[in-house]
Coordinates of C-alpha atoms in Angstrom, one line a residue:
Chain A
M963 CA -106.0 104.0 -10.8
T964 CA -107.6 102.4 -7.8
T965 CA -105.2 100.7 -5.4
G966 CA -107.4 99.5 -2.5
I967 CA -106.8 96.0 -1.1
V968 CA -109.5 93.6 -2.2
T969 CA -110.8 91.8 0.8
R970 CA -114.1 90.2 -0.1
T971 CA -115.8 88.9 -3.2
I972 CA -119.5 88.7 -3.9
T973 CA -120.5 86.0 -6.5
I974 CA -123.8 85.9 -8.4
D975 CA -123.8 82.4 -9.8
P976 CA -125.6 81.6 -12.1
V977 CA -126.8 84.8 -13.7
T978 CA -130.5 84.1 -14.3
R979 CA -132.8 84.7 -17.2
I980 CA -130.1 84.8 -19.8
E981 CA -129.3 82.3 -22.5
G982 CA -126.4 80.2 -21.3
H983 CA -124.3 80.1 -18.2
A984 CA -122.3 82.8 -16.5
K985 CA -121.5 84.3 -13.2
I986 CA -120.6 87.7 -11.9
T987 CA -118.0 88.5 -9.3
I988 CA -117.9 91.7 -7.4
Q989 CA -114.7 92.5 -5.5
L990 CA -114.9 94.8 -2.5
D991 CA -112.1 96.7 -0.9
E992 CA -111.4 97.0 2.8
S993 CA -114.2 99.5 3.4
G994 CA -116.7 97.3 1.7
S995 CA -117.0 99.5 -1.4
V996 CA -117.0 97.9 -4.8
E997 CA -113.5 97.8 -6.2
D998 CA -114.0 95.8 -9.4
A999 CA -116.5 93.5 -11.1
H1000 CA -116.4 90.9 -13.8
F1001 CA -118.9 89.1 -16.0
H1002 CA -117.5 85.5 -16.3
V1003 CA -118.8 83.3 -19.1
T1004 CA -118.1 79.9 -17.8
Q1005 CA -119.0 77.6 -20.7
F1006 CA -116.8 76.8 -23.6
R1007 CA -117.8 75.6 -27.1
G1008 CA -115.0 75.5 -29.6
F1009 CA -116.9 75.3 -32.9
E1010 CA -114.0 76.8 -34.8
K1011 CA -111.9 73.8 -34.0
L1012 CA -114.5 71.0 -34.5
V1013 CA -115.4 72.2 -38.0
Q1014 CA -111.9 71.8 -39.3
G1015 CA -111.7 69.1 -41.9
R1016 CA -115.4 69.2 -42.8
P1017 CA -116.7 70.0 -46.3
F1018 CA -117.7 73.7 -46.5
R1019 CA -121.2 72.8 -47.7
E1020 CA -121.8 71.4 -44.2
M1021 CA -121.1 74.7 -42.5
P1022 CA -124.6 76.2 -42.4
S1023 CA -126.1 73.1 -40.8
L1024 CA -123.1 72.5 -38.5
M1025 CA -122.9 76.1 -37.4
A1026 CA -126.6 76.3 -36.8
R1027 CA -126.0 73.7 -34.0
T1028 CA -124.1 76.5 -32.2
C1029 CA -127.4 77.6 -30.7
G1030 CA -131.0 76.4 -30.2
I1031 CA -132.1 80.0 -29.6
C1032 CA -130.8 81.7 -32.7
P1033 CA -129.8 79.0 -35.2
V1034 CA -131.2 81.0 -38.1
S1035 CA -128.7 83.7 -37.5
H1036 CA -125.9 81.2 -37.8
L1037 CA -127.5 79.6 -40.9
I1038 CA -127.6 83.0 -42.6
A1039 CA -124.1 84.1 -41.7
A1040 CA -122.6 80.7 -42.6
S1041 CA -124.5 80.5 -45.9
K1042 CA -123.3 84.0 -46.8
A1043 CA -119.7 83.0 -46.1
C1044 CA -120.3 79.9 -48.3
D1045 CA -121.8 82.1 -51.0
E1046 CA -118.4 83.8 -51.1
L1047 CA -116.6 80.4 -51.4
L1048 CA -118.9 79.6 -54.4
A1049 CA -118.4 83.2 -55.7
V1050 CA -121.9 83.3 -56.9
R1051 CA -124.6 85.9 -57.1
V1052 CA -127.5 84.6 -54.9
P1053 CA -130.8 84.9 -56.8
P1054 CA -132.7 88.0 -55.7
V1055 CA -135.7 86.1 -54.5
A1056 CA -133.5 83.9 -52.4
V1057 CA -132.1 86.9 -50.7
K1058 CA -135.6 88.2 -49.9
L1059 CA -136.6 84.8 -48.5
R1060 CA -133.5 84.6 -46.4
K1061 CA -134.3 88.1 -45.1
I1062 CA -137.8 87.0 -44.1
M1063 CA -136.5 84.1 -42.1
N1064 CA -133.8 86.3 -40.5
L1065 CA -136.5 88.9 -39.5
A1066 CA -138.8 86.2 -38.1
Q1067 CA -135.9 85.0 -36.0
I1068 CA -135.3 88.5 -34.7
V1069 CA -139.0 88.9 -33.8
Q1070 CA -139.2 85.7 -31.9
S1071 CA -135.9 86.2 -30.1
H1072 CA -136.8 89.8 -29.1
A1073 CA -140.2 88.5 -27.8
L1074 CA -138.4 85.9 -25.7
S1075 CA -136.0 88.5 -24.3
F1076 CA -138.7 91.1 -23.6
F1077 CA -141.6 89.0 -22.4
Y1078 CA -140.1 86.0 -20.7
L1079 CA -136.7 87.2 -19.5
S1080 CA -137.0 90.9 -18.8
S1081 CA -140.7 91.8 -18.3
P1082 CA -140.7 90.3 -14.8
D1083 CA -138.2 93.0 -13.8
L1084 CA -140.0 95.7 -15.7
L1085 CA -143.5 94.9 -14.6
L1086 CA -143.1 93.6 -11.1
G1087 CA -140.1 95.8 -10.2
L1088 CA -136.5 95.0 -9.5
D1089 CA -137.1 94.8 -5.8
S1090 CA -140.1 92.6 -6.0
D1091 CA -140.3 89.1 -4.4
P1092 CA -137.8 87.0 -6.3
A1093 CA -140.2 84.0 -6.0
K1094 CA -142.8 85.9 -7.9
R1095 CA -140.4 87.7 -10.2
N1096 CA -141.0 85.4 -13.2
I1097 CA -143.3 84.9 -16.1
F1098 CA -146.1 83.6 -13.7
G1099 CA -146.0 86.9 -11.9
V1100 CA -146.3 88.7 -15.2
L1101 CA -149.3 86.5 -16.0
E1102 CA -151.1 87.4 -12.9
Q1103 CA -150.7 91.1 -13.4
E1104 CA -150.9 91.5 -17.1
P1105 CA -152.4 88.4 -18.7
Q1106 CA -153.3 90.2 -21.9
M1107 CA -149.7 91.3 -22.4
A1108 CA -148.4 87.8 -21.6
R1109 CA -150.7 86.3 -24.2
G1110 CA -149.4 88.9 -26.7
G1111 CA -145.8 87.8 -25.9
V1112 CA -146.7 84.2 -26.5
R1113 CA -148.3 85.1 -29.8
L1114 CA -145.4 87.1 -31.0
R1115 CA -143.0 84.2 -30.2
Q1116 CA -145.4 82.0 -32.1
F1117 CA -145.5 84.4 -35.0
G1118 CA -141.7 84.3 -35.5
Q1119 CA -141.4 80.6 -35.0
N1120 CA -144.3 79.8 -37.3
V1121 CA -142.7 81.9 -40.1
I1122 CA -139.4 80.0 -39.6
E1123 CA -141.3 76.6 -39.6
I1124 CA -143.4 77.5 -42.7
L1125 CA -140.3 78.5 -44.6
G1126 CA -137.8 76.0 -43.3
G1127 CA -139.9 73.0 -42.3
K1128 CA -139.1 73.2 -38.7
R1129 CA -138.6 75.8 -35.9
I1130 CA -135.1 74.9 -34.8
H1131 CA -132.2 74.1 -37.1
P1132 CA -134.1 74.3 -40.4
A1133 CA -131.9 73.2 -43.3
W1134 CA -133.5 75.5 -45.8
V1135 CA -130.9 78.2 -46.1
I1136 CA -128.0 76.7 -48.1
P1137 CA -124.9 77.9 -49.9
G1138 CA -126.1 79.7 -53.0
G1139 CA -129.6 80.5 -51.9
V1140 CA -132.4 78.5 -50.3
A1141 CA -133.6 74.9 -50.8
E1142 CA -137.2 75.5 -51.8
P1143 CA -139.2 78.5 -53.2
L1144 CA -142.1 80.0 -51.4
T1145 CA -145.6 78.8 -52.4
E1146 CA -148.7 80.9 -52.6
E1147 CA -150.3 78.7 -49.9
K1148 CA -147.3 79.3 -47.5
R1149 CA -147.3 83.0 -48.3
E1150 CA -151.0 83.3 -47.3
Q1151 CA -150.3 81.3 -44.1
I1152 CA -147.8 83.9 -43.0
R1153 CA -149.9 86.8 -44.2
R1154 CA -152.9 85.8 -42.1
T1155 CA -150.8 86.1 -38.9
I1156 CA -149.4 89.5 -39.6
P1157 CA -152.2 91.8 -38.5
E1158 CA -152.5 90.3 -35.0
A1159 CA -148.7 90.3 -34.5
K1160 CA -148.5 93.9 -35.6
T1161 CA -151.3 94.9 -33.1
F1162 CA -149.6 93.0 -30.2
A1163 CA -146.2 94.6 -31.0
Q1164 CA -147.7 98.1 -31.1
Q1165 CA -149.7 97.5 -27.9
T1166 CA -146.6 96.4 -26.1
L1167 CA -144.6 99.4 -27.1
E1168 CA -147.5 101.7 -26.0
W1169 CA -147.5 99.9 -22.6
F1170 CA -143.7 100.1 -22.2
L1171 CA -143.1 103.8 -23.1
P1172 CA -144.7 105.4 -20.0
M1173 CA -143.3 102.7 -17.8
M1174 CA -139.7 103.9 -18.4
A1175 CA -140.4 106.8 -16.1
N1176 CA -140.2 104.3 -13.2
F1177 CA -136.7 103.4 -14.1
R1178 CA -134.8 106.7 -14.1
V1179 CA -132.1 105.5 -11.8
E1180 CA -131.6 102.3 -13.8
I1181 CA -131.5 104.2 -17.1
E1182 CA -128.8 106.4 -15.5
N1183 CA -126.7 103.4 -14.3
F1184 CA -127.3 100.4 -16.5
A1185 CA -124.2 100.3 -18.7
N1186 CA -124.7 104.0 -19.5
F1187 CA -121.4 105.3 -20.8
P1188 CA -120.1 106.6 -24.1
T1189 CA -119.0 103.9 -26.6
M1190 CA -119.0 103.4 -30.3
H1191 CA -121.9 101.6 -31.9
M1192 CA -121.6 99.2 -34.9
G1193 CA -124.0 97.4 -37.2
L1194 CA -125.1 96.9 -40.8
V1195 CA -127.1 99.7 -42.3
S1196 CA -128.8 100.1 -45.7
P1197 CA -127.5 102.5 -48.3
R1198 CA -130.5 104.7 -47.4
N1199 CA -129.3 104.7 -43.8
T1200 CA -132.3 102.6 -42.6
L1201 CA -132.3 99.5 -40.5
E1202 CA -130.7 96.5 -42.2
H1203 CA -130.2 93.0 -40.9
Y1204 CA -128.9 91.1 -43.9
D1205 CA -127.1 93.1 -46.5
G1206 CA -124.7 95.9 -46.8
D1207 CA -121.5 97.1 -45.1
L1208 CA -120.7 97.8 -41.4
K1209 CA -121.0 101.3 -40.1
L1210 CA -119.5 102.6 -36.9
I1211 CA -120.5 105.8 -35.1
D1212 CA -119.0 107.4 -32.0
A1213 CA -120.8 108.1 -28.7
D1214 CA -121.6 111.6 -29.8
G1215 CA -123.2 110.3 -33.0
S1216 CA -120.3 111.3 -35.3
L1217 CA -119.2 108.9 -38.0
V1218 CA -116.2 106.7 -37.3
E1219 CA -116.5 104.3 -40.3
A1220 CA -119.1 104.9 -43.0
S1221 CA -118.6 101.6 -44.7
I1222 CA -116.5 98.5 -43.7
H1223 CA -116.9 95.8 -46.3
P1224 CA -117.5 92.4 -44.5
S1225 CA -114.4 90.9 -46.1
M1226 CA -112.3 93.7 -44.4
Y1227 CA -113.6 93.1 -40.9
Q1228 CA -110.2 92.0 -39.6
Q1229 CA -108.7 95.4 -40.4
A1230 CA -111.3 97.1 -38.2
I1231 CA -111.9 94.6 -35.4
G1232 CA -109.4 93.1 -33.1
E1233 CA -110.1 90.2 -30.7
A1234 CA -108.8 90.2 -27.2
V1235 CA -109.1 87.5 -24.5
E1236 CA -109.4 88.0 -20.8
E1237 CA -108.4 85.3 -18.3
F1238 CA -111.7 85.5 -16.4
S1239 CA -114.0 84.5 -19.3
Y1240 CA -114.4 82.3 -22.3
L1241 CA -116.1 85.2 -24.0
K1242 CA -113.6 87.0 -26.2
S1243 CA -113.6 90.8 -26.3
P1244 CA -113.6 92.3 -29.8
Y1245 CA -112.6 96.0 -30.1
Y1246 CA -112.1 98.6 -32.8
K1247 CA -108.5 98.2 -33.8
P1248 CA -107.6 101.7 -34.6
R1249 CA -108.4 102.8 -31.0
G1250 CA -106.7 99.8 -29.4
Y1251 CA -107.7 97.6 -26.5
P1252 CA -109.8 98.4 -24.5
D1253 CA -110.4 102.0 -25.7
G1254 CA -111.9 100.5 -28.9
I1255 CA -115.0 99.4 -27.0
Y1256 CA -118.1 99.4 -29.0
R1257 CA -121.7 98.0 -28.7
V1258 CA -123.9 96.1 -31.2
G1259 CA -127.5 94.9 -31.2
P1260 CA -130.9 96.6 -31.3
L1261 CA -129.8 99.7 -29.5
S1262 CA -126.8 100.2 -31.7
R1263 CA -128.8 99.6 -34.8
L1264 CA -131.3 102.2 -33.9
N1265 CA -128.4 104.6 -33.0
I1266 CA -126.6 104.1 -36.4
A1267 CA -129.7 104.2 -38.7
E1268 CA -131.5 107.4 -39.4
S1269 CA -134.9 105.8 -39.7
A1270 CA -136.4 102.3 -39.7
G1271 CA -137.7 102.1 -43.3
T1272 CA -141.3 100.9 -42.6
P1273 CA -144.2 103.1 -41.6
L1274 CA -145.1 102.1 -38.1
A1275 CA -141.5 101.4 -37.1
D1276 CA -140.5 104.8 -38.5
E1277 CA -143.0 106.5 -36.2
A1278 CA -141.7 104.5 -33.2
M1279 CA -138.1 105.3 -34.2
A1280 CA -138.9 109.0 -34.5
V1281 CA -140.0 108.9 -30.9
F1282 CA -136.9 107.0 -29.9
K1283 CA -134.7 109.6 -31.6
Q1284 CA -136.3 112.3 -29.5
L1285 CA -134.0 111.1 -26.8
S1286 CA -130.7 113.0 -27.0
V1287 CA -127.6 111.2 -28.4
A1288 CA -126.2 111.2 -24.8
E1289 CA -129.3 109.6 -23.4
R1290 CA -129.3 106.9 -26.0
Q1291 CA -126.0 105.6 -24.5
S1292 CA -128.0 103.8 -21.7
S1293 CA -128.1 100.1 -22.3
F1294 CA -131.5 100.1 -20.5
F1295 CA -132.8 101.2 -23.9
Y1296 CA -132.0 97.9 -25.5
H1297 CA -135.5 96.8 -24.3
Y1298 CA -137.0 99.8 -26.0
A1299 CA -135.0 99.2 -29.2
R1300 CA -136.2 95.5 -29.2
L1301 CA -139.8 96.6 -29.3
V1302 CA -139.2 99.0 -32.2
E1303 CA -137.4 96.2 -34.1
I1304 CA -140.2 93.7 -33.5
I1305 CA -142.6 96.2 -35.2
Y1306 CA -140.1 96.7 -38.0
G1307 CA -139.5 93.0 -38.5
I1308 CA -143.3 92.3 -38.9
E1309 CA -143.8 95.2 -41.3
E1310 CA -140.7 94.3 -43.3
I1311 CA -141.8 90.6 -43.6
E1312 CA -145.1 91.9 -44.9
R1313 CA -143.5 94.1 -47.4
L1314 CA -141.2 91.4 -48.7
L1315 CA -144.1 89.0 -49.1
D1316 CA -145.7 91.5 -51.3
E1317 CA -142.7 91.7 -53.7
P1318 CA -143.8 90.7 -57.2
D1319 CA -141.1 88.1 -57.6
I1320 CA -141.4 86.5 -54.1
L1321 CA -142.9 83.3 -55.6
N1322 CA -140.1 83.0 -58.2
T1323 CA -138.8 79.4 -58.3
H1324 CA -135.2 80.2 -59.2
V1325 CA -133.9 80.2 -55.6
Q1326 CA -130.4 78.7 -55.8
A1327 CA -127.3 79.6 -57.7
L1328 CA -125.3 76.4 -58.4
A1329 CA -121.5 76.3 -58.4
S1330 CA -118.5 74.5 -57.2
L1331 CA -115.8 75.9 -55.0
N1332 CA -114.4 79.0 -56.6
S1333 CA -112.7 80.8 -53.7
F1334 CA -110.8 79.6 -50.7
D1335 CA -111.8 82.4 -48.3
G1336 CA -115.3 83.6 -47.4
V1337 CA -116.8 86.0 -44.9
G1338 CA -120.5 86.2 -44.1
V1339 CA -122.0 89.0 -42.0
S1340 CA -125.5 89.4 -40.8
E1341 CA -127.4 91.1 -38.0
A1342 CA -128.5 88.6 -35.4
P1343 CA -131.0 89.6 -32.8
R1344 CA -128.2 90.5 -30.4
G1345 CA -126.0 92.2 -33.0
T1346 CA -123.5 91.8 -35.7
L1347 CA -122.5 88.2 -36.5
I1348 CA -119.4 87.4 -38.5
H1349 CA -118.5 83.9 -39.9
H1350 CA -115.2 83.6 -41.7
Y1351 CA -114.0 80.3 -43.3
K1352 CA -110.9 79.2 -45.2
T1353 CA -110.8 76.0 -47.2
D1354 CA -108.2 73.9 -48.9
E1355 CA -108.5 73.0 -52.7
M1356 CA -110.9 70.2 -51.9
G1357 CA -113.3 72.5 -50.1
L1358 CA -112.5 71.2 -46.7
I1359 CA -112.4 73.8 -43.9
I1360 CA -108.9 74.5 -42.7
W1361 CA -109.7 77.5 -40.5
A1362 CA -112.8 79.2 -39.1
N1363 CA -113.3 82.3 -37.0
L1364 CA -116.6 83.5 -35.5
I1365 CA -117.3 86.9 -34.0
I1366 CA -120.7 86.5 -32.3
A1367 CA -123.1 89.3 -31.5
T1368 CA -122.9 88.8 -27.8
G1369 CA -119.1 88.7 -27.9
N1370 CA -119.0 92.2 -29.5
N1371 CA -120.7 93.5 -26.3
S1372 CA -118.3 91.7 -24.0
L1373 CA -116.3 94.9 -23.0
A1374 CA -119.5 96.9 -22.5
M1375 CA -121.1 94.2 -20.4
N1376 CA -118.1 94.0 -18.1
R1377 CA -118.0 97.8 -17.8
G1378 CA -121.7 97.8 -17.2
V1379 CA -121.6 95.3 -14.4
L1380 CA -119.0 97.4 -12.6
Q1381 CA -121.0 100.6 -13.1
A1382 CA -124.2 99.0 -11.7
A1383 CA -122.3 97.3 -8.8
K1384 CA -120.8 100.6 -7.8
Q1385 CA -124.3 102.2 -7.8
F1386 CA -126.4 99.4 -6.3
V1387 CA -124.3 97.2 -4.2
N1388 CA -123.3 98.0 -0.7
G1389 CA -120.7 95.6 0.6
S1390 CA -121.8 96.0 4.3
K1391 CA -125.4 95.1 3.7
L1392 CA -126.3 92.9 0.6
E1393 CA -129.8 93.4 -0.7
E1394 CA -131.4 91.1 -3.3
G1395 CA -132.7 94.0 -5.3
G1396 CA -129.2 95.5 -5.7
L1397 CA -127.8 92.2 -6.9
N1398 CA -130.7 91.7 -9.2
R1399 CA -130.0 95.1 -10.7
V1400 CA -126.4 94.0 -11.5
E1401 CA -127.9 90.9 -13.2
A1402 CA -130.5 93.1 -15.0
V1403 CA -127.7 95.1 -16.6
I1404 CA -126.6 91.9 -18.3
R1405 CA -130.2 91.1 -19.3
C1406 CA -130.4 94.4 -21.2
F1407 CA -127.8 93.0 -23.6
D1408 CA -129.8 89.7 -23.8
P1409 CA -126.5 87.7 -24.1
C1410 CA -126.6 84.4 -25.8
L1411 CA -123.6 82.7 -24.3
S1412 CA -124.1 79.3 -26.0
C1413 CA -123.5 81.2 -29.2
S1414 CA -120.7 83.4 -28.2
T1415 CA -118.0 81.5 -26.4
H1416 CA -115.6 80.8 -29.2
A1417 CA -111.8 80.5 -29.2
F1418 CA -109.5 83.1 -30.7
G1419 CA -105.8 82.2 -30.6
Q1420 CA -104.8 81.0 -27.2
M1421 CA -107.8 81.1 -25.0
P1422 CA -106.7 81.0 -21.3
L1423 CA -107.5 77.6 -20.1
Q1424 CA -106.7 75.6 -17.0
I1425 CA -107.3 71.9 -16.6
T1426 CA -106.8 70.3 -13.2
L1427 CA -106.7 66.5 -12.7
L1428 CA -107.8 65.5 -9.2
D1429 CA -107.7 62.1 -7.6
A1430 CA -110.7 60.6 -5.6
G1431 CA -109.4 62.3 -2.5
G1432 CA -109.2 65.7 -4.1
E1433 CA -105.5 65.8 -4.4
I1434 CA -104.1 67.5 -7.6
L1435 CA -102.4 64.9 -9.8
D1436 CA -101.7 67.2 -12.8
E1437 CA -102.4 70.7 -14.0
V1438 CA -102.2 72.1 -17.5
H1439 CA -102.2 75.9 -18.0
R1440 CA -102.5 77.6 -21.3
G1441 CA -102.6 81.2 -22.2
Chain B
M65 CA -158.4 69.3 -31.1
V66 CA -158.9 66.4 -28.7
R67 CA -155.5 65.0 -28.1
L68 CA -152.0 66.5 -28.3
L69 CA -148.8 64.6 -28.3
I70 CA -145.5 66.4 -27.5
G71 CA -142.4 64.4 -28.0
Y72 CA -139.3 66.2 -26.9
G73 CA -135.6 65.7 -26.6
N74 CA -132.4 66.0 -28.7
P75 CA -132.6 63.7 -31.7
L76 CA -128.8 64.1 -32.1
R77 CA -128.2 62.5 -28.7
C78 CA -129.4 58.9 -29.4
D79 CA -132.0 57.8 -26.8
D80 CA -132.7 61.4 -25.8
G81 CA -134.5 61.7 -29.1
V82 CA -137.0 58.9 -28.4
G83 CA -139.8 61.3 -27.9
W84 CA -139.1 63.0 -31.2
F85 CA -138.8 59.6 -32.9
L86 CA -142.2 58.4 -31.6
A87 CA -143.8 61.7 -32.5
D88 CA -142.6 61.5 -36.1
E89 CA -143.3 57.8 -36.4
C90 CA -146.9 58.0 -35.2
R91 CA -148.0 60.8 -37.4
S92 CA -149.4 58.5 -40.0
A93 CA -151.4 56.5 -37.4
M94 CA -153.2 59.6 -36.1
N95 CA -156.7 60.6 -36.9
E96 CA -156.0 64.2 -38.1
A97 CA -159.2 65.6 -36.9
A98 CA -158.7 64.3 -33.4
G99 CA -155.1 65.1 -32.6
H100 CA -152.0 67.1 -33.2
I101 CA -148.3 66.1 -32.8
I102 CA -145.4 68.3 -31.9
A103 CA -141.8 67.2 -31.9
A104 CA -139.5 69.6 -30.2
H105 CA -136.1 69.9 -28.5
Q106 CA -137.7 71.2 -25.3
L107 CA -140.9 72.5 -23.9
T108 CA -141.3 76.2 -24.4
P109 CA -143.9 78.7 -23.1
E110 CA -145.7 79.3 -26.5
M111 CA -146.7 75.6 -26.4
A112 CA -149.2 76.7 -23.8
E113 CA -151.5 77.8 -26.6
P114 CA -151.9 74.4 -28.4
V115 CA -151.9 72.7 -25.0
S116 CA -154.9 74.8 -24.0
R117 CA -156.8 73.6 -27.1
A118 CA -156.4 69.9 -26.3
R119 CA -158.5 67.8 -24.0
E120 CA -155.6 65.4 -23.3
V121 CA -151.9 65.8 -23.6
L122 CA -149.2 63.1 -23.7
F123 CA -145.7 64.3 -23.1
I124 CA -142.9 61.8 -24.2
D125 CA -139.4 62.3 -22.8
A126 CA -136.3 60.2 -22.2
S127 CA -134.8 59.5 -18.8
A128 CA -131.1 59.0 -18.1
T129 CA -131.9 57.5 -14.6
A130 CA -134.7 55.0 -15.4
N131 CA -133.7 51.5 -16.4
P132 CA -132.9 51.3 -20.1
G133 CA -135.9 50.3 -22.2
V134 CA -138.3 50.5 -19.3
W135 CA -141.1 53.0 -19.8
T136 CA -143.7 54.3 -17.4
V137 CA -146.7 56.6 -17.6
Q138 CA -147.6 59.1 -14.9
A139 CA -150.4 61.6 -14.6
V140 CA -149.3 65.2 -14.4
K141 CA -151.2 68.3 -13.3
G142 CA -150.5 72.0 -13.4
D143 CA -149.7 73.7 -10.1
P144 CA -149.9 77.5 -9.9
Q145 CA -148.0 77.4 -6.6
E146 CA -145.0 75.7 -8.2
S147 CA -142.0 78.0 -8.2
L148 CA -140.9 78.5 -11.7
S149 CA -137.2 78.2 -12.5
T150 CA -135.7 81.5 -13.2
L151 CA -133.8 79.9 -16.0
V152 CA -136.8 79.8 -18.3
H153 CA -135.1 78.2 -21.3
H154 CA -137.3 75.2 -20.9
L155 CA -140.3 74.1 -18.9
T156 CA -141.6 71.0 -17.3
P157 CA -144.9 69.4 -18.4
A158 CA -146.5 70.6 -15.1
T159 CA -145.4 74.2 -15.7
L160 CA -146.7 74.1 -19.2
L161 CA -150.1 72.9 -18.0
T162 CA -150.1 75.7 -15.4
L163 CA -149.3 78.2 -18.1
S164 CA -152.2 77.0 -20.1
Q165 CA -154.5 77.3 -17.1
V166 CA -153.3 80.8 -16.2
L167 CA -153.1 82.2 -19.8
Y168 CA -156.1 80.6 -21.4
G169 CA -158.2 79.4 -18.4
V170 CA -158.1 75.7 -19.3
A171 CA -155.6 72.9 -18.6
P172 CA -156.1 69.5 -20.2
V173 CA -155.5 66.2 -18.6
G174 CA -151.8 65.4 -18.8
Q175 CA -149.7 62.3 -18.9
I176 CA -145.9 61.9 -19.0
L177 CA -144.5 58.9 -20.8
T178 CA -140.9 58.4 -19.6
V179 CA -138.6 56.1 -21.5
G180 CA -135.4 54.9 -19.8
G181 CA -132.4 55.4 -22.2
A182 CA -129.1 53.7 -22.3
E183 CA -127.1 55.8 -24.7
F184 CA -127.0 59.7 -24.7
G185 CA -123.8 60.3 -26.7
F186 CA -123.7 61.8 -30.2
G187 CA -125.7 59.9 -32.7
E188 CA -129.1 59.6 -34.4
T189 CA -129.9 56.0 -33.6
L190 CA -131.7 54.5 -30.6
S191 CA -129.9 52.0 -28.3
G192 CA -130.9 48.3 -28.5
A193 CA -132.8 48.5 -25.2
V194 CA -135.0 51.4 -26.4
R195 CA -135.4 49.8 -29.9
A196 CA -136.7 46.6 -28.1
A197 CA -139.3 48.7 -26.3
L198 CA -140.6 50.4 -29.5
P199 CA -143.4 48.0 -30.4
S200 CA -145.1 48.5 -27.0
L201 CA -144.4 52.2 -27.0
R202 CA -145.9 52.6 -30.5
Q203 CA -149.0 50.7 -29.5
Y204 CA -149.5 53.0 -26.4
V205 CA -149.0 56.2 -28.4
V206 CA -151.3 55.1 -31.3
D207 CA -153.9 54.1 -28.8
F208 CA -153.6 57.5 -27.1
L209 CA -153.9 59.3 -30.4
N210 CA -157.0 57.4 -31.4
G211 CA -158.7 57.7 -28.1
R212 CA -158.5 54.1 -27.2
L213 CA -156.9 54.5 -23.8

């Protein structure tokens, strides 16, 4: 245990090029060495509370409003939870169509993370001029790659728009299935864009692989420590983003949990709160808090699956698996994993569009409320997403709980910030490049904080009432 | 494509959705061959591609600081020297035009139509002040879409 006296705090506020608002504080001891560091998520949402009293059928569209970046992920998880409330078997073609939309969301979200948010660091360098370290700087150096990034984003968004009628908050995924079947015309619209998207995705991975040699120190120090990894996996042990049970592996690759049914998530996952953040910190219950630290998201999905399940992504994943299990603990490789998943997503969309029943018009199972408790789990771009609802006999929501992908990584992000700060921050002489590296650790996880700040139990909260002169009139503390 | 209209804002925040509202309302009045309409929550980098294919772009946005119901039109140009916000969730019209120039080598003529709003709380209706301005706004947008400006 460290016992040094904290004498100074460095604050990075806001953390840039992430979704949402957060800050990082780094505490120094008397000698100017890093003593501790925290990743503070400073925004609060409270969706679990505001949906209480609403009819369960509203949940997909209400929950999609959680986020403008990944609304489809919430639509999918919310609809799956509502499928449980209806206790219906969703028509197979509706499952396939939901999968296509979910994969399109993953492709466009990963493209945003890689090209817009992280490529300035990767291409221009973490020590480059901050004024140039943005998408314009990337455009100047690699216009072809930047155009590819734009096209991949467009690809994912267009698939969502073609299926759902609009890019953000489509109301197409509904309890029991989807609202409308796919038409031949729409299928062809999507098909036409696949070859170009596939080419751009492959080119980007080919461009990125040799570049990693420039980031050996970062790979070594960017949230690189042993943790468990969790995610959905198919029965064949291939990548899965919609169906199936949760699998947990340990840092050495050994199996921790082969199969956790979504309805049993509370037996496996505990939820802790820290007073410095509105982001709750889930953990694997049998190991307690915080030893039950685990990671989710593209890196974890590649770690837990044996192969991808599509030809080009299988090739890419085989190369990824040439890294040792210990090497694959570095969170720097989230970038790598995103590129593999983009290839997988495009290929899997193509495969699903070729399914013989994909134009079947039976796309919704109709039913009334048949159960009062429903859990929906899916893989969002950033990791495992869990929606859990309870209703009264009228179908009104009486309780809701959300475990968001980013929240699952809360413990790892905090530990990663401390690791990077110890390596790259010198308290006696602050350098922009060092502080940028601390931020870049967070960007590896691509956190979506708008999504992920949700209450569990008594979230620590302080409200201070000040008069015009700044005097405190009243203060309420909770938690 | 000759003309592109991008109406943006949050349609669940009353007057903030006026750009979206006008974009949707004016679709039927547009000559399909001449123009294209996008309604969106915010400007995003991938819009640079359709922007690059237009000769003229009209951006419509709401303002919380302008007088309610008052609308103005200003020319806007891209500026490669502009420092891009590191929070790249959304872009300004000028940044989008710059992106179009840098990525695709062309940037169309741009205008920003700004509408002063009165109400930005939760709701899907426009305030009385903005509703009163709709006839003149509609006329301007339709004239733009049909090349009559």
